[in-house]
Amino acid sequence: GQQLNQSPQSMFIQEGEDVSMNCTSSSIFNTWLWYKQDPGEGPVLLIALYKAGELTSNGRLTAQFGITRKDSFLNISASIPSDVGIYFCAGRDSGGSNYKLTFGKGTLLTVNP
Amino acid sequence: DAGITQSPRHKVTETGTPVTLRCHQTENHRYMYWYRQDPGHGLRLIHYSYGVKDTDKGEVSDGYSVSRSKTEDFLLTLESATSSQTSVYFCAITEGLAYEQYFGPGTRLTVT
């Protein structure tokens, strides 16, 4: 089935640093979503992207829908300790069902105070 | 908050016993999903429902069955639990113009 390649798998950064992570797919997507999961909780939707080239911000988070429609990027600026968690990308394949998502395997972010 | 609850939140059971997990939503969403989450695999779709009594298989449906007799409840059943079904199970619903999915708090299941 469809695969999403999310990188990096993990990151260890100092508080105040900026963070970048990305996802790539083997086919064209028409929606990209970014989630964050805290320990013991369900994933929470951070940002949704609906068209190629779109750049959307949510506070210190900024995500972009790649112009090839096969990738997406998430940036976190000026990281703080509460940014710790697992970040997942997810996307909807343009050739697939509207009601199914494909998920990346996540980026584990650790922030050292 | 998409109004999703899951029960139980934690369960330990023995191999070979039946187990049913419940997902309950209060906002009349048509689509509901069951995922499992395991280290190294991320979130994998088990089954989903597109209406009352309408369900379909996901990528890891073997050993699982589901039922949806009313809009608000989506049940996941392990007929005979195995140790490979030890996992964290998440329910999700679809909402929004781009069919975004929102997740419940999860159920941690341990099969001994």
GROMACS .gro file of C-alpha atoms in nm, chain A residues 41-81:
model
   41
   41GLU     CA    1  -0.289   1.061   2.471
   42GLY     CA    2  -0.440   1.043   2.126
   43PRO     CA    3  -0.298   1.241   1.831
   44VAL     CA    4  -0.417   1.600   1.814
   45LEU     CA    5  -0.453   1.778   1.481
   46LEU     CA    6  -0.218   2.077   1.455
   47ILE     CA    7  -0.243   2.194   1.095
   48ALA     CA    8  -0.436   2.092   0.782
   49LEU     CA    9  -0.318   2.178   0.430
   50TYR     CA   10  -0.547   2.161   0.129
   51LYS     CA   11  -0.359   2.276  -0.181
   52ALA     CA   12  -0.014   2.269  -0.335
   53GLY     CA   13   0.213   2.550  -0.219
   54GLU     CA   14  -0.006   2.638   0.076
   55LEU     CA   15   0.177   2.770   0.382
   56THR     CA   16  -0.018   2.768   0.710
   57SER     CA   17   0.080   2.873   1.060
   58ASN     CA   18  -0.053   2.785   1.402
   59GLY     CA   19   0.136   2.988   1.660
   60ARG     CA   20   0.502   2.885   1.644
   61LEU     CA   21   0.421   2.603   1.401
   62THR     CA   22   0.432   2.646   1.025
   63ALA     CA   23   0.353   2.377   0.770
   64GLN     CA   24   0.374   2.373   0.394
   65PHE     CA   25   0.210   2.163   0.124
   66GLY     CA   26   0.487   2.089  -0.128
   67ILE     CA   27   0.437   2.210  -0.483
   68THR     CA   28   0.492   1.860  -0.622
   69ARG     CA   29   0.204   1.745  -0.397
   70LYS     CA   30   0.427   1.460  -0.282
   71ASP     CA   31   0.571   1.620   0.028
   72SER     CA   32   0.499   1.839   0.328
   73PHE     CA   33   0.710   2.016   0.588
   74LEU     CA   34   0.653   2.119   0.950
   75ASN     CA   35   0.864   2.380   1.123
   76ILE     CA   36   0.857   2.469   1.492
   77SER     CA   37   1.022   2.794   1.588
   78ALA     CA   38   1.178   2.878   1.926
   79SER     CA   39   1.105   2.538   2.078
   80ILE     CA   40   0.989   2.508   2.439
   81PRO     CA   41   0.977   2.204   2.670
   0.00000   0.00000   0.00000
